[in-house]
XYZ file of C-alpha atoms in Angstrom:
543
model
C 35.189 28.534 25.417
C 35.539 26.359 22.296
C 35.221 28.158 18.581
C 33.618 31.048 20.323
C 31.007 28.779 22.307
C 31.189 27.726 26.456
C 32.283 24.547 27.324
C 28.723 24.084 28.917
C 24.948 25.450 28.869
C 25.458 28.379 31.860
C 22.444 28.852 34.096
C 19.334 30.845 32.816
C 19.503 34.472 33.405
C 16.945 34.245 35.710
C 18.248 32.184 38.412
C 20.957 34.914 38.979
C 18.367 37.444 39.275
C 16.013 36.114 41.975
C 20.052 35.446 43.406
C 20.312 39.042 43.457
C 16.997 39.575 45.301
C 17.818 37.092 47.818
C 21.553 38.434 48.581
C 19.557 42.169 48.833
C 17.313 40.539 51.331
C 20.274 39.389 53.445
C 21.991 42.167 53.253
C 18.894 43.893 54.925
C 18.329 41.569 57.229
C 22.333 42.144 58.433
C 21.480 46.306 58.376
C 18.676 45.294 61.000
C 20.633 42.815 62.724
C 23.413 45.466 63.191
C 21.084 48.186 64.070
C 19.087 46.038 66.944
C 22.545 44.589 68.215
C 23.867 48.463 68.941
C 20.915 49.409 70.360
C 21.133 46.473 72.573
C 24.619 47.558 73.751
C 23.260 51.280 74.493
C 20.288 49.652 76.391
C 22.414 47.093 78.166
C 25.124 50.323 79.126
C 22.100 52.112 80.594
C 20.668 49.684 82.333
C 24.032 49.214 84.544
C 24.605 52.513 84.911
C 21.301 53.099 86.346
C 21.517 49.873 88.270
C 24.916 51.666 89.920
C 22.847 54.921 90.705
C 20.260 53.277 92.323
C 21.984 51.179 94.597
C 24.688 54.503 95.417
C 21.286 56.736 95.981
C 19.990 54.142 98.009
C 23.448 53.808 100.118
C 23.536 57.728 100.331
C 19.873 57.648 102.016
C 21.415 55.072 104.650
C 24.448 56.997 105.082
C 22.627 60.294 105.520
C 20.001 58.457 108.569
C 22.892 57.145 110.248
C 24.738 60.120 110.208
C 21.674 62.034 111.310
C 21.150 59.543 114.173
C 25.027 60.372 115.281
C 24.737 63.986 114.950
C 21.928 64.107 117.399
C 23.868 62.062 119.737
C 27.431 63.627 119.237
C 28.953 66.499 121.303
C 28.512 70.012 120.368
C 32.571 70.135 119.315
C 31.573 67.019 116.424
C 27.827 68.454 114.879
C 29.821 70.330 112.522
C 31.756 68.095 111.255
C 29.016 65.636 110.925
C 26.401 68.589 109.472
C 29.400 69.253 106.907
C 29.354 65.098 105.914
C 25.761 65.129 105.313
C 25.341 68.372 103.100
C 27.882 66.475 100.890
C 26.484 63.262 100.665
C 23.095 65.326 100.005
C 24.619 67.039 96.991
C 25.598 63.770 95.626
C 21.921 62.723 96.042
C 20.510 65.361 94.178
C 22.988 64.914 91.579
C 21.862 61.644 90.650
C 18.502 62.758 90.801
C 18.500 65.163 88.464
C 20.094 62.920 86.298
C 17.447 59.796 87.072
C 15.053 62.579 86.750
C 16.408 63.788 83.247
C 17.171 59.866 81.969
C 13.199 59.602 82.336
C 13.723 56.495 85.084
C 12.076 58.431 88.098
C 9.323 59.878 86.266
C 8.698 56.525 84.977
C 9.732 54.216 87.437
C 9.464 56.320 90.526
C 7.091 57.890 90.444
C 4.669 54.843 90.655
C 1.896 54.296 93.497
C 4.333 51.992 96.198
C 2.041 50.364 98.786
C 3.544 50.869 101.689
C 3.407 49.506 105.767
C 0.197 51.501 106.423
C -1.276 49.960 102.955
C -1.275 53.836 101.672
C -0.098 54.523 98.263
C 3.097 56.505 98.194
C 4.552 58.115 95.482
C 8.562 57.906 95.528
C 9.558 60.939 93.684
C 7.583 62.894 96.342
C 9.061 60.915 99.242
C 12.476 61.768 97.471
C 11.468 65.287 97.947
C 10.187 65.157 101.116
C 13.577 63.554 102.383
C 15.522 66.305 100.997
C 12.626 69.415 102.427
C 13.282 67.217 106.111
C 17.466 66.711 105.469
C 17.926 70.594 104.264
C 15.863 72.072 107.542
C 18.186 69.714 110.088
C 21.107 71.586 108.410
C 19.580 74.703 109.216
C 19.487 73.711 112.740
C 22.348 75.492 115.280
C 24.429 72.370 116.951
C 22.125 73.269 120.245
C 18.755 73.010 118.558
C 19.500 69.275 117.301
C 18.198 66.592 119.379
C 16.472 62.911 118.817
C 13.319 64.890 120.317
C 13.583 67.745 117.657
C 10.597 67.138 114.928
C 12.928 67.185 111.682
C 15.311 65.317 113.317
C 13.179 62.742 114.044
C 11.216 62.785 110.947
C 14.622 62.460 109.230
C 16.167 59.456 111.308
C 12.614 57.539 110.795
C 12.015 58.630 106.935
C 13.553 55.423 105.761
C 11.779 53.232 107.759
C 8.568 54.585 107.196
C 8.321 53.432 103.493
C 11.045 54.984 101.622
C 13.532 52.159 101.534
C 10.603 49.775 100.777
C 9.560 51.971 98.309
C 12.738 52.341 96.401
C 13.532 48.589 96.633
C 10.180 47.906 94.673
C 10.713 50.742 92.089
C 14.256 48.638 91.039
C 11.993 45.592 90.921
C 9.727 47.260 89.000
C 12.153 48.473 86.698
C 13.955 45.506 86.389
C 11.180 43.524 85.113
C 9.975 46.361 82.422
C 13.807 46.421 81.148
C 13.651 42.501 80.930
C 10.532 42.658 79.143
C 11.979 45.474 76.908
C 15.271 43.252 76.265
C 13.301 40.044 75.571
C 10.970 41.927 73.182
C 14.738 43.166 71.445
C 16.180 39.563 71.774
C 13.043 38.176 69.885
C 13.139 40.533 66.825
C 16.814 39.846 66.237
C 16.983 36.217 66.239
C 13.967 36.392 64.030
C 16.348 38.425 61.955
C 19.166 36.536 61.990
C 16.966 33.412 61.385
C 15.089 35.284 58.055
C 18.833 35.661 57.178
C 19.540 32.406 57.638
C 16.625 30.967 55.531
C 17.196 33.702 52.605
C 20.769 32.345 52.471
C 19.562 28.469 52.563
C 16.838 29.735 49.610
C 19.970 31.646 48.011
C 21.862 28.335 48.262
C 19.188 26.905 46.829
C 18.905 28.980 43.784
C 22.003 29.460 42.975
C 24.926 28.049 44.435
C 23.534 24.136 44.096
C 22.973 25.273 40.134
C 26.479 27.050 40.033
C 28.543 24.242 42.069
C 26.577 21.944 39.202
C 28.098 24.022 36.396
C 31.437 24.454 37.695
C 31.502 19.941 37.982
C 29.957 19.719 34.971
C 32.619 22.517 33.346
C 35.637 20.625 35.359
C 34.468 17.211 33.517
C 34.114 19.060 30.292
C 37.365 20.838 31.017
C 39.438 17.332 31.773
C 38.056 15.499 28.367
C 39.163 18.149 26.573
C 42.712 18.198 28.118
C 42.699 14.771 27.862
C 42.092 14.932 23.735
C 44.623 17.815 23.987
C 47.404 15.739 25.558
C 46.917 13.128 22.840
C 47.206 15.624 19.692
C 50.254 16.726 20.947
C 51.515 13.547 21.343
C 51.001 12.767 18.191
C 51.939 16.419 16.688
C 55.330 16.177 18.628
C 55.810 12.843 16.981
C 54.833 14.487 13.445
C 56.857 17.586 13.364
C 60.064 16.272 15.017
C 60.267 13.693 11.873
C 60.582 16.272 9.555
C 63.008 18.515 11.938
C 65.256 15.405 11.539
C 65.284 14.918 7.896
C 66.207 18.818 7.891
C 68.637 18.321 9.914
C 70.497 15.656 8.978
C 70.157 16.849 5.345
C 71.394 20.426 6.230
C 74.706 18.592 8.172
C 75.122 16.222 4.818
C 75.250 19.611 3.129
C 77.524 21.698 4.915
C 80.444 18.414 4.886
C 79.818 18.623 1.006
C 81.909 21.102 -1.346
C 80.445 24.386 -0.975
C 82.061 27.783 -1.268
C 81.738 30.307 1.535
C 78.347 32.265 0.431
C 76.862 28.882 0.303
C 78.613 27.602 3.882
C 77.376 31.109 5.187
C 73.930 29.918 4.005
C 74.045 26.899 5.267
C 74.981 27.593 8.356
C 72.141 30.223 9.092
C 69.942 27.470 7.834
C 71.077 25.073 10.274
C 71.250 27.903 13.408
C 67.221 28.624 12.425
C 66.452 25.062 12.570
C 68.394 24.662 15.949
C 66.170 27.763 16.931
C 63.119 26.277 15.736
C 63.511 22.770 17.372
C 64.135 24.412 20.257
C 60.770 26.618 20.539
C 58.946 23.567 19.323
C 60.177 21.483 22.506
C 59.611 24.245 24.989
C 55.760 24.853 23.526
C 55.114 20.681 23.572
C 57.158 20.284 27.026
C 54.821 23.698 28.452
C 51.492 21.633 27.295
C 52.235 18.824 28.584
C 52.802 20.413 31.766
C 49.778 21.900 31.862
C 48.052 19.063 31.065
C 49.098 17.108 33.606
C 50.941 14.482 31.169
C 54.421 14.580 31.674
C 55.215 11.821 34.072
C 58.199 11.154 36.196
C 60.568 7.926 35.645
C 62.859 7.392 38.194
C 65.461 5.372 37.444
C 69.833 4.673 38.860
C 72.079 6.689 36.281
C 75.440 8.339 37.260
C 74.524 11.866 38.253
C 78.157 13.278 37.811
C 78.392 12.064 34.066
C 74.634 13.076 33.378
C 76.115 16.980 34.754
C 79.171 16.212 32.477
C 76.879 15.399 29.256
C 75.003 18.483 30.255
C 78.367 20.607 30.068
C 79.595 18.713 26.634
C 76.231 19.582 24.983
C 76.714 23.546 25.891
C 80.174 23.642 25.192
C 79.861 24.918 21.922
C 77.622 28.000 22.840
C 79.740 28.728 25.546
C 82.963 28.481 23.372
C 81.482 30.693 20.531
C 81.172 33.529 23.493
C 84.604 32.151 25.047
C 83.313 31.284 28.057
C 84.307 28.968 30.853
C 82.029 26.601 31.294
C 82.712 24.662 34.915
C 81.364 21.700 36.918
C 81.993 21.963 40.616
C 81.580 17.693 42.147
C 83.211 17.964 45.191
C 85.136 15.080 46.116
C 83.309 12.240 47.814
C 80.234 13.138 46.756
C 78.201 9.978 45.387
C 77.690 9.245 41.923
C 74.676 7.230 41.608
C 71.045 8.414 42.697
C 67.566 7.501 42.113
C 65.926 9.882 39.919
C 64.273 10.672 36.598
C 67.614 11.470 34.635
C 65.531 13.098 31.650
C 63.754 15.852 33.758
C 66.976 16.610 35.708
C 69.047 16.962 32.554
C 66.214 19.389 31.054
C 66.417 21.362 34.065
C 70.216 21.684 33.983
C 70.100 22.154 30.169
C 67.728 25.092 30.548
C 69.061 26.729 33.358
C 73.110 26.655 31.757
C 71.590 27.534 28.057
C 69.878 30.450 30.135
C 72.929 31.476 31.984
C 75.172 31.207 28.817
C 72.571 33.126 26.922
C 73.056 36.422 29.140
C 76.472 36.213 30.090
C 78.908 37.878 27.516
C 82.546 37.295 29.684
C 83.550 35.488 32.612
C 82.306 32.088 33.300
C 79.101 29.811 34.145
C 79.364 27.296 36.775
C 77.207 24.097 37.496
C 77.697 23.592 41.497
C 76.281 19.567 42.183
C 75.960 18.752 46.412
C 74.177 16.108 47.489
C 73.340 15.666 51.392
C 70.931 13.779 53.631
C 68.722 14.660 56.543
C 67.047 12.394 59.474
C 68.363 9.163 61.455
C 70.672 6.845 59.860
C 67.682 4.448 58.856
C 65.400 6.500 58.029
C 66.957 9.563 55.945
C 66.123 11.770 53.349
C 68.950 12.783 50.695
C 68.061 16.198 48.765
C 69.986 16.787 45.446
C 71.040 20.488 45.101
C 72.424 22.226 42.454
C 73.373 25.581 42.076
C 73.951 27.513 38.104
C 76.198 30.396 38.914
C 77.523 32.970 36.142
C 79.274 36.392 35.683
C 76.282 37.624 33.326
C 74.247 40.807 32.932
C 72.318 40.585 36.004
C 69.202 40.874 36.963
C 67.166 43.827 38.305
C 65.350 43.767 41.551
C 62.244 44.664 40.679
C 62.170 42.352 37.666
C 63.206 39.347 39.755
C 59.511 38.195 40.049
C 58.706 38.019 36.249
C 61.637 35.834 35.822
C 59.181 31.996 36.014
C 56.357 33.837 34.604
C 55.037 32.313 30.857
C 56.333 34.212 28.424
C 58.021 36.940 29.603
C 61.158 37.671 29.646
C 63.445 40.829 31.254
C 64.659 41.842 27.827
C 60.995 42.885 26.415
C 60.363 44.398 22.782
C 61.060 43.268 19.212
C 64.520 44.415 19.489
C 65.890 42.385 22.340
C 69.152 41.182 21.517
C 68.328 37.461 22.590
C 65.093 36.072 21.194
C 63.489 33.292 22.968
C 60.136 31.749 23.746
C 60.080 32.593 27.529
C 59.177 29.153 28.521
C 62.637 27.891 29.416
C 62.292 28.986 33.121
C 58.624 28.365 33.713
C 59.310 25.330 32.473
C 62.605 24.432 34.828
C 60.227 25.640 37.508
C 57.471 23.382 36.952
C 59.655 19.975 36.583
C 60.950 20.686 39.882
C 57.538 21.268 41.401
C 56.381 17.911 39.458
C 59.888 16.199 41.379
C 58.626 18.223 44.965
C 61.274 20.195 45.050
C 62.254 24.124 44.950
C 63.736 26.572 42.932
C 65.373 30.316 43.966
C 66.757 33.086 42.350
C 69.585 35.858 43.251
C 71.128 38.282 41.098
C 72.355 41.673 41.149
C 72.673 44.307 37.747
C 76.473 43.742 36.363
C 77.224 41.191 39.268
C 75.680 37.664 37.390
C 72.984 35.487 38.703
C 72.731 32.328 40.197
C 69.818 29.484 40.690
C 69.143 26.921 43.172
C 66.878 24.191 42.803
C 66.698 21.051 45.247
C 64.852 18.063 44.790
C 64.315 14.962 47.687
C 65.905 11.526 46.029
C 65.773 8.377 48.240
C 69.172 7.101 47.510
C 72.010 8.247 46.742
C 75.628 5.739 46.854
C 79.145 5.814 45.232
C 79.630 3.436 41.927
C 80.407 0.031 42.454
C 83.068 0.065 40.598
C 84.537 3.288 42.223
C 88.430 3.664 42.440
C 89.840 5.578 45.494
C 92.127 8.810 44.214
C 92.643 9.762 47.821
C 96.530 9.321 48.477
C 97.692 8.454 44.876
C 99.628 12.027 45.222
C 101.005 12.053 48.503
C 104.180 13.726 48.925
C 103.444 15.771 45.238
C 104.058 19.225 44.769
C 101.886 20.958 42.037
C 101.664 24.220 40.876
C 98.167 25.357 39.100
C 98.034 28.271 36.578
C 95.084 30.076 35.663
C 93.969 33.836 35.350
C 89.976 32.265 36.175
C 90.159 31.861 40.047
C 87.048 29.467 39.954
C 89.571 27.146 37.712
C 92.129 27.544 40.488
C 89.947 26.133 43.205
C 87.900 23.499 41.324
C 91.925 21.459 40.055
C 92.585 22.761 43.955
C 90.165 20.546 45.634
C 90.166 17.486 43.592
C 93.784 17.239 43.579
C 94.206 18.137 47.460
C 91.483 15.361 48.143
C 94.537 13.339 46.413
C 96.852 14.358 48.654
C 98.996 16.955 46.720
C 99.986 19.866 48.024
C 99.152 22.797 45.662
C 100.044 26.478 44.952
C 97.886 28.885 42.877
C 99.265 31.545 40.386
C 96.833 34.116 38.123
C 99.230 34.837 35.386
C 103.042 33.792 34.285
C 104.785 36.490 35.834
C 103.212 35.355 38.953
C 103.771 31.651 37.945
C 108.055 32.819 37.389
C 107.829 34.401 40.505
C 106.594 31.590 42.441
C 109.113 29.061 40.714
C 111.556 30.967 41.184
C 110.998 31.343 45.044
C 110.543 27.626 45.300
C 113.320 26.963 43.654
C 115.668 29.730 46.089
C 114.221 27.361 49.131
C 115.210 24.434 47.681
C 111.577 23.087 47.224
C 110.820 21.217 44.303
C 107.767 21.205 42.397
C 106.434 18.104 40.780
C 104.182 19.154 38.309
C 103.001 21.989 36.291
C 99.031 22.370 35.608
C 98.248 25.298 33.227
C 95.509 27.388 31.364
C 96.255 27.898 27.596
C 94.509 31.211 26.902
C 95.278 33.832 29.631
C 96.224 37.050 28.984
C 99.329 38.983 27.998
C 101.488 35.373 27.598
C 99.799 31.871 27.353
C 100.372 28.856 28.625
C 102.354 27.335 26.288
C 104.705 30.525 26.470
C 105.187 29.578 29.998
C-alpha cells in the first residue's frame, strides 16, 4: 500500500468467485473419489475372502469323497475314526455355506442353471444340498452296513463326478467375470472423477492462479522500484541530517572547552549526551533500511584485525569507565593480524555487540575474545574469523532468549526501562553477518552475564610483514602479576608466557606479600612486578 492505495490494480472480484466454485467442485470430486476408492477396498476384501471359501469348500468336497471311498474300504476297527473325520470336515462345509448363503454369493452365483455331462441343467445350491442329504445318511450307517455296493455310499463317492465339481468350477467363473465387470464399471467412474478433478483444477489454474501469479510479478516489480527510490532518499537523507549532527556537535564540544560555570557545563553536557543518543538512533534506523533494501554492500579489503578490535575497545572505553568496568581484548598469541574482510561491517558488529554488553552490565567486566582458524587441505582451506563478546551483566532469561534479534524489541519492555534504545542494534549485528555468510549465537543465564558468538568465512588470513617475534625476549624472567579481576590475570599470563617468562598470579596484596615473601624464603628472585591500580581494600600503588 502507498497513501492508503495498493501498489497494483488486484484482480476483479469476480475471478475469485468462479475460484471458489471451482475449488467446491474439486473438493466434491475428492468426497467421490474417496468414497468409490473405500468401497473398492471393501469389494476387493470380499472378493478374496470369497475366493478363499470357495476354493476351501471345494477342497472339503474332495476331502469328504476320498475319505468316503477309504471308509468303505477300511477295516471295521478304522470306520470310526474315518466317520468321525468326515462329520467334521462336513460341519466346516456347512459353515461356509451358510455364510456364502447369507453374503448373497450362492443365491446369486450358485444357484445358476450349470450344464452339466448329461447336457441337463443343474442347479448348484441344490446339488450342495443333495451332497450333504447323501454325506449325513452314510454317517448314519453302522461300520457293517458301509460298503462301495451300499446306495449312499456310492451315490456319495460318485457325487463329484457327476457334475458337482464341474458345476462349482463354472459358478467361480461365473462369478469372477460379474465381479470384474462390477470392478471395471467402479474403476471407470473414478478415473472419470479424478480426471473432472483434474480439469476443474487446470480451469481453477486458469482463473485464478495465472491472474494471481500475474499480480504477485507485477506487485514484486512494483515492490523493487519502490525500494529502489527508497534506497536513494535515504542516501541522500543520511547525507542531509548527519551535516547538521556535525555542526551540533562540534559546536556543543567548542562550548563545553569555553568558560562556563557548572549549571551551564551540566547543560551542556546533557546537550551533548542527547545528541550522542540521537546520532546513534539515526544510524541504526538508516543502517536497518538499508538492510532491508538490499543496499548495503560488502567491501573487502587487508586491514589489521587486532588494531581494528583495539579501536573498537578505545571507542567504548569511556562508557565502560563511567560504569568502572573492565573492558578486555583476548588475541591469543600467534594469531594473525591481517585478514581479508570488510573492516567497516566487522567493526559495526563489534561496536554493537560491546555497546550492548556494556549497556546491561553494571560490575564486573566485558570481554572481546578474537580466534581465527582454518579448515580443509593445505591448498585449498577455508579460515573462519570468530569472535566471542563475553560479560558479567544482568543476564538474560530463557524464555526471552528468542526476542533478543527481533526488530524492535527489546527484554527490558515499557516506558520505564532503565536503558532506552531503538532495538535495532542486534537485528542489525545479525543481519551484517548473514550479508558476510556467517552466524551468530546467543547464551546467557539471569545474574550469570551473556555472551555472543558470531563467525564469518575470510579467505586469508597472515601475520604482518613487518611482524617482530616476542617469543623468547623473557627467557629466564620471573614475573609476578597482580590483579583482583582473574580474566586480567590470564590475558598478561598468556602473552607474557608466549615470551617465555615464567609467571605467578596473586588476587589482592596480602596475597601478593605472601607470595614475595615465600619466594624470597626459597631464595627465588622475582624480576618484575605487574600490578592493577584499583583493587580493593589497598591499591596498587600501596603495594
Amino acid at each position: 500500500m502507498v497513501d492508503g492505495k495498493p501498489l497494483i490494480a488486484p484482480p476483479r472480484q469476480h475471478v475469485f468467485a468462479s475460484y471458489r466454485n471451482v475449488l467446491l467442485l474439486v473438493v466434491a470430486s475428492i468426497v467421490v473419489m474417496a468414497v468409490l476408492g473405500g468401497l473398492l477396498v471393501s469389494e476387493h476384501v470380499k472378493a478374496v475372502e470369497y475366493d478363499y471359501l470357495a476354493d476351501h469348500e471345494t477342497l472339503l468336497v474332495q476331502r469328504v469323497t476320498f475319505l468316503t471311498q477309504r471308509l468303505a474300504t477300511a477295516e471295521p476297527s478304522e470306520r470310526n475314526s474315518i466317520l468321525q473325520k468326515i462329520r467334521s470336515y462336513l460341519t466346516e462345509m456347512e459353515k461356509i455355506y451358510g455364510v456364502l448363503s447369507t453374503n448373497g454369493n450362492h443365491d446369486t452365483l450358485l444357484n445358476l442353471p450349470i450344464v452339466g455331462e448329461d447336457s441337463a441343467p443343474l442347479q448348484i445350491s441344490v446339488q450342495i444340498k443333495n451332497f450333504f442329504q447323501i454325506a449325513h445318511k452314510v454317517l448314519g450307517l453302522t461300520p457293517d452296513q458301509i460298503s462301495l455296493q451300499q446306495p449312499d455310499v456310492a451315490a456319495l463317492i460318485a457325487g463329484p463326478e457327476a457334475g458337482l465339481m464341474q458345476a462349482l468350477e463354472k459358478a467361480d467363473e461365473l462369478r469372477t467375470e460379474q465381479m470384474d465387470d462390477y470392478f471395471y464399471v467402479l474403476y471407470g467412474v473414478l478415473g472419470l472423477t479424478a480426471f473432472f478433478a483434474i480439469m476443474m483444477l487446470g480451469i481453477a489454474n486458469t482463473l485464478m492462479l495465472r491472474p494471481a501469479m500475474n499480480y504477485v510479478m507485477r506487485a514484486q516489480q512494483r515492490l523493487n522500484e519502490l525500494n529502489q527510490l527508497k534506497g536513494d532518499f535515504l542516501a541522500n537523507m543520511s547525507h542531509e541530517i548527519r551535516t547538521p549532527m556535525n555542526g551540533i556537535f562540534g559546536m556543543t564540544e567548542l562550548l563545553r572547552d569555553s568558560e562556563l560555570n557548572p549549571r551551564q557545563h551540566h547543560y551542556v553536557k546533557t546537550l551533548q549526551n542527547s545528541a550522542d543518543h540521537l546520532l546513534g538512533l539515526i544510524n541504526d534506523i538508516l543502517d536497518f533500511t538499508k538492510i532491508g533494501a538490499g543496499h548495503m554492500k560488502l567491501d573487502p579489503v587487508r586491514f589489521d584485525l587486532r588494531k581494528t578490535s583495539e579501536e573498537v575497545l578505545e571507542l567504548l572505553s569511556t562508557r565502560a569507565r563511567e560504569k568502572n568496568l573492565e573492558l578486555l581484548l583476548h588475541y591469543p598469541p600467534g594469531t594473525p593480524h591481517i585478514i581479508f574482510a570488510d573492516p567497516g561491517r566487522i567493526r559495526q558488529v563489534l561496536f554493537n555487540l560491546i555497546g550492548n554488553a556494556i549497556k546491561f552490565t553494571d560490575k564486573g567486566y566485558v570481554m572481546l575474545h578474537i580466534d581465527l582458524r582454518h579448515e580443509g587441505k593445505e591448498l585449498d582451506c577455508q579460515w573462519w574469523l570468530r569472535a566471542r563478546i563475553e560479560d558479567t551483566g544482568i543476564g538474560i532469561p530463557e524464555d526471552k532468549v528468542h526476542m533478543l534479534f527481533e526488530k524492535f524489541m527489546q527484554v527490558e519492555s515499557g516506558s520505564t526501562r532503565a536503558r532506552q534504545g531503538t532495538g535495532l542494534g542486534l537485528a542489525i549485528s545479525r543481519d551484517l553477518v548473514h550479508l558476510m555468510d556467517g552466524t551468530i549465537s546467543v547464551e546467557s543465564k539471569p545474574g550469570k552475564g551473556t555472551t555472543f558468538t558470531w563467525e564469518i568465512p575470510i579467505s586469508e588470513a597472515s601475520e604482518p610483514e613487518a611482524s617482530i617475534s616476542h617469543i623468547g625476549v623473557l627467557e629466564g624472567r620471573r614475573i609476578l602479576i597482580v590483579d583482583d579481576l582473574e580474566p586480567n590475570r590470564y590475558l598478561f599470563k598468556e602473552t607474557l608466557t608466549a615470551a617465555g617468562a615464567e609467571c605467578l598470579l596473586a588476587e589482592n596484596v596480602g596475597e601478593a606479600l605472601s607470595l614475595l615473601d615465600y619466594e624470597d624464603h626459597c631464595g627465588r628472585k622475582i624480576d618484575a612486578l605487574m600490578t592493577d591500580y584499583l583493587m580493593p581494600n589497598k591499591n596498587g600503588l600501596q603495594l
